[in-house]
Amino acid sequence: MSRALPKYNKRRVAIIGGVAAVALSGAVIAGSALAGETSKSNSQAARTKASPGTVSCPAVAPSLPAIPASAKAEVDRNLALLDTQIAEANKRLVDTVGQGGANFAQNAIVGPLKDKRVATINRIATAIGRTAAKPTGLDSLAACTLNAGGAAGGGAAASPSASPTQQAGGNTGNTGNTGNTNAAGTVSCPAVAPSLPAIPASAKAEVDRNLALLDTQIAEANKRLVDTVGQGGANFAQNAIVGPLKDKRVATINRIATAIGRTAAKPTGLDSLAACTLNK
């Protein structure tokens, strides 16, 4: 009886050990599966949060009247430019995820896109108006909307204008803003009039109108610097105000050169006067 007992104990130990090993293996498998699900869930959440969204803009071509043959090439070129501007804005949304404050995408990408579209649409209307009735009301097609690319949250935080910082787990709110925090500053732009050649009488009204527009653009930029103090990140003023101002000035200066060039030698090199600097 005493010799049989050790054998029984050995079998009992072996059985218990086997059960424990099976239980441990099950726990490891379950843990691995859970870890895999958690990892996949986190990965999906990260992809959702990092989605930059896209811009959506009204189509311009369907609202145009019959296009004179003499204007077709210029109109087609500017319609293609509208598509390029949208593609560039969408690319910038991707490239700037995690930058700026809550309204970065709206202020630095969608707002400037509208300004570019206004200038391009005006060129389309002007081209048609040279030999036919100039279409009006097309500026209403310039504004675009920002479509959120994921479900990062509700309200303002759901759009990429809020999500780049929140989505990437970076700044929340507007911490670390050194670009436009205290002093609004002003923009300083080169004068254009002194660099113009003699202006033909037929172009004087259009040139004067666009020179006045250059002053208006500077005044609007300075007002926006005041109105947006405390918004955006370190490069907010440069990206959302000074950069777009250059784009506006390029379009306006080109109109001045074109007006002169209709009846005289078209001035060149004026684009070098478009860039402005920010004085703090």
C-alpha positions as MATLAB code, in Angstrom:
seq = 'MSRALPKYNKRRVAIIGGVAAVALSGAVIAGSALAGETSKSNSQAARTKASPGTVSCPAVAPSLPAIPASAKAEVDRNLALLDTQIAEANKRLVDTVGQGGANFAQNAIVGPLKDKRVATINRIATAIGRTAAKPTGLDSLAACTLNAGGAAGGGAAASPSASPTQQAGGNTGNTGNTGNTNAAGTVSCPAVAPSLPAIPASAKAEVDRNLALLDTQIAEANKRLVDTVGQGGANFAQNAIVGPLKDKRVATINRIATAIGRTAAKPTGLDSLAACTLNK';
ca = [
       0.000    0.000    0.000;
       2.832    2.319    0.852;
       4.579    1.533   -2.479;
       1.396    2.353   -4.545;
       0.933    5.767   -2.944;
       3.930    7.477   -4.616;
       2.702    6.312   -8.026;
      -0.723    7.776   -7.296;
       0.825   11.033   -6.185;
       2.941   11.170   -9.355;
      -0.139   10.704  -11.524;
      -1.998   13.355   -9.526;
       0.847   15.845   -9.898;
       1.033   15.159  -13.631;
      -2.726   15.724  -14.078;
      -2.718   18.961  -12.067;
       0.338   20.186  -13.944;
      -1.335   19.463  -17.279;
      -4.494   21.308  -16.302;
      -2.434   24.294  -15.157;
      -0.471   24.303  -18.397;
      -3.684   24.257  -20.454;
      -5.138   27.107  -18.369;
      -1.946   29.128  -18.691;
      -1.845   28.564  -22.457;
      -5.449   29.700  -22.705;
      -4.681   32.826  -20.753;
      -1.700   33.603  -22.980;
      -3.767   33.097  -26.145;
      -6.617   35.199  -24.795;
      -4.187   37.890  -23.707;
      -2.559   37.923  -27.123;
      -5.912   38.176  -28.852;
      -6.980   40.996  -26.556;
      -3.692   42.787  -27.152;
      -4.176   42.380  -30.886;
      -7.691   43.794  -30.704;
      -6.501   46.685  -28.545;
      -3.620   47.395  -30.895;
      -5.916   47.281  -33.918;
      -8.443   49.505  -32.148;
      -5.754   52.018  -31.211;
      -4.397   51.961  -34.756;
      -7.844   52.623  -36.185;
      -8.399   55.435  -33.701;
      -5.056   56.977  -34.620;
      -5.902   56.853  -38.294;
      -9.285   58.471  -37.602;
      -7.733   61.225  -35.526;
      -5.030   61.960  -38.077;
      -7.440   62.321  -41.000;
      -7.018   65.902  -42.269;
     -10.287   66.215  -44.198;
     -10.772   67.931  -47.571;
     -12.094   71.202  -48.964;
     -15.311   71.336  -50.956;
     -15.804   74.229  -53.390;
     -18.709   75.155  -55.709;
     -18.210   74.428  -59.401;
     -17.757   77.600  -61.446;
     -18.070   76.372  -65.041;
     -21.835   75.579  -64.871;
     -22.554   79.190  -63.856;
     -20.709   80.780  -66.776;
     -22.529   82.259  -69.780;
     -21.559   81.463  -73.349;
     -17.811   81.999  -73.592;
     -16.567   84.065  -76.560;
     -13.961   82.275  -78.689;
     -11.449   85.025  -77.911;
     -11.780   84.339  -74.171;
     -11.945   80.543  -74.234;
      -8.237   79.848  -73.710;
      -7.984   82.236  -70.764;
     -11.199   80.948  -69.212;
     -10.107   77.317  -69.572;
      -6.727   78.133  -68.065;
      -8.327   79.739  -65.016;
     -10.884   76.966  -64.595;
      -7.965   74.531  -64.491;
      -6.262   76.802  -61.973;
      -9.317   76.558  -59.703;
      -8.881   72.764  -59.677;
      -5.174   73.150  -58.958;
      -5.901   75.462  -56.036;
      -8.260   72.901  -54.496;
      -5.687   70.124  -54.937;
      -3.016   72.295  -53.319;
      -5.305   73.098  -50.380;
      -6.067   69.407  -49.837;
      -2.355   68.599  -49.942;
      -1.645   71.325  -47.411;
      -4.320   69.920  -45.101;
      -2.377   66.663  -45.117;
       1.036   68.299  -44.746;
       0.023   70.508  -41.799;
      -1.769   67.985  -39.587;
      -0.702   68.782  -36.033;
       0.181   72.415  -36.713;
      -1.444   75.600  -35.448;
      -4.339   76.121  -33.098;
      -8.019   75.307  -33.182;
      -8.752   77.412  -36.283;
      -5.500   76.821  -38.180;
      -6.992   74.998  -41.193;
      -9.789   77.536  -41.582;
      -7.534   80.563  -41.221;
      -4.398   79.347  -42.982;
      -5.849   77.150  -45.748;
      -9.592   77.528  -46.381;
      -9.684   81.323  -45.978;
      -6.693   81.982  -48.264;
      -8.162   79.506  -50.768;
     -11.233   81.738  -51.015;
      -9.025   84.764  -51.723;
      -7.213   82.881  -54.501;
     -10.531   81.752  -55.980;
     -11.920   85.296  -55.912;
      -8.930   86.513  -57.949;
      -9.171   83.596  -60.400;
     -12.935   83.899  -60.839;
     -12.562   87.640  -61.425;
     -10.050   86.925  -64.176;
     -12.582   84.595  -65.792;
     -15.309   87.256  -65.637;
     -12.921   89.898  -66.979;
     -11.884   87.693  -69.897;
     -15.510   87.126  -70.892;
     -16.373   90.790  -70.351;
     -13.850   92.005  -72.910;
     -16.029   90.888  -75.828;
     -19.380   90.034  -74.193;
     -21.478   90.925  -71.179;
     -19.345   90.477  -68.088;
     -20.927   87.882  -65.768;
     -21.748   89.084  -62.273;
     -22.271   87.347  -58.958;
     -19.577   84.734  -59.550;
     -17.795   85.774  -56.347;
     -20.494   83.886  -54.453;
     -18.835   80.686  -55.715;
     -15.459   81.518  -54.170;
     -16.005   80.290  -50.603;
     -15.207   76.655  -49.809;
     -16.116   74.467  -46.857;
     -13.971   72.116  -44.839;
     -15.131   68.507  -44.715;
     -13.854   66.652  -41.630;
     -12.070   63.447  -42.508;
     -12.941   61.489  -39.383;
     -14.870   61.475  -36.148;
     -12.436   63.233  -33.901;
     -15.135   64.913  -31.896;
     -18.154   67.154  -32.130;
     -18.601   70.763  -33.161;
     -15.495   72.741  -34.010;
     -13.202   69.949  -32.881;
     -14.571   67.618  -35.543;
     -13.146   69.680  -38.372;
      -9.472   69.656  -39.276;
      -9.388   73.289  -38.238;
      -9.493   72.059  -34.691;
      -8.215   68.540  -35.062;
      -4.607   68.875  -36.263;
      -3.344   69.625  -32.771;
      -5.897   67.524  -30.931;
      -5.717   64.628  -33.361;
      -1.964   64.305  -33.206;
      -1.960   64.415  -29.435;
      -0.032   67.666  -29.461;
      -1.032   71.099  -28.259;
      -4.526   71.575  -27.022;
      -5.923   75.049  -27.268;
      -3.298   77.617  -28.108;
      -0.316   76.977  -25.883;
       3.094   78.002  -27.098;
       1.730   80.684  -29.427;
       4.500   83.157  -30.135;
       3.353   84.313  -33.540;
       0.442   86.592  -32.814;
       0.012   86.640  -29.078;
       0.533   90.142  -27.774;
       1.322   92.839  -30.335;
      -0.689   92.732  -33.541;
       2.033   94.311  -35.667;
       1.542   95.641  -39.195;
       2.440   94.591  -42.728;
       4.926   96.530  -44.817;
       4.659   96.256  -48.615;
       6.701   97.819  -51.435;
       5.045  100.706  -53.290;
       4.015   99.760  -56.812;
       3.187  103.121  -58.430;
       6.807  104.414  -58.537;
       7.849  101.353  -60.577;
       5.201  101.788  -63.264;
       6.013  103.164  -66.707;
       3.974  105.920  -68.344;
       0.337  104.852  -68.089;
      -1.749  105.120  -71.269;
      -4.909  107.190  -70.895;
      -7.016  104.156  -71.819;
      -5.562  102.197  -68.863;
      -5.467  104.951  -66.259;
      -8.841  104.238  -64.641;
      -8.132  100.518  -64.290;
      -4.605  101.114  -63.010;
      -5.807  103.667  -60.466;
      -8.530  101.297  -59.314;
      -6.043   98.484  -58.749;
      -3.513  100.751  -57.021;
      -6.284  101.730  -54.630;
      -7.093   98.039  -54.174;
      -3.490   97.390  -53.127;
      -3.929   99.949  -50.341;
      -7.223   98.354  -49.341;
      -5.594   94.917  -49.154;
      -2.888   96.242  -46.823;
      -5.504   97.899  -44.607;
      -7.524   94.668  -44.473;
      -4.418   92.663  -43.562;
      -3.557   95.092  -40.760;
      -7.114   94.891  -39.438;
      -6.984   91.113  -39.509;
      -3.726   91.159  -37.562;
      -5.557   93.066  -34.833;
      -8.679   90.899  -34.957;
      -6.754   87.611  -34.696;
      -4.370   88.414  -31.865;
      -4.049   85.248  -29.786;
      -5.160   82.865  -32.532;
      -3.124   80.165  -34.258;
       0.407   78.984  -33.725;
       3.822   80.529  -34.095;
       3.470   81.056  -37.845;
      -0.197   82.004  -37.891;
       0.200   85.625  -39.038;
       2.658   84.637  -41.760;
       0.596   81.703  -43.045;
      -2.896   83.118  -42.675;
      -2.389   86.830  -43.375;
       0.965   87.834  -44.883;
       1.193   84.888  -47.312;
      -2.365   85.294  -48.658;
      -1.769   89.052  -48.936;
       1.081   88.313  -51.351;
      -1.248   86.166  -53.477;
      -3.793   88.989  -53.623;
      -1.103   91.503  -54.552;
       0.256   89.263  -57.315;
      -3.211   89.106  -58.900;
      -3.751   92.875  -58.538;
      -0.302   93.802  -59.848;
      -0.807   91.478  -62.819;
      -4.057   93.263  -63.628;
      -2.176   96.576  -63.601;
       0.485   95.220  -65.954;
      -2.173   93.713  -68.251;
      -4.102   96.997  -68.407;
      -0.973   98.901  -69.434;
       0.062   96.167  -71.865;
      -3.113   96.451  -73.920;
      -1.964   99.692  -75.537;
       1.722   99.976  -74.562;
       4.654   97.800  -73.596;
       3.597   95.544  -70.754;
       5.774   96.167  -67.699;
       7.662   93.145  -66.382;
       9.172   92.231  -63.023;
       6.407   93.863  -60.987;
       5.726   90.563  -59.204;
       8.853   91.237  -57.158;
       6.840   93.958  -55.395;
       4.126   91.555  -54.218;
       5.747   90.133  -51.063;
       5.199   91.993  -47.786;
       6.920   91.731  -44.412;
       5.454   91.571  -40.933;
       6.572   94.312  -38.530;
       6.051   93.372  -34.891;
];
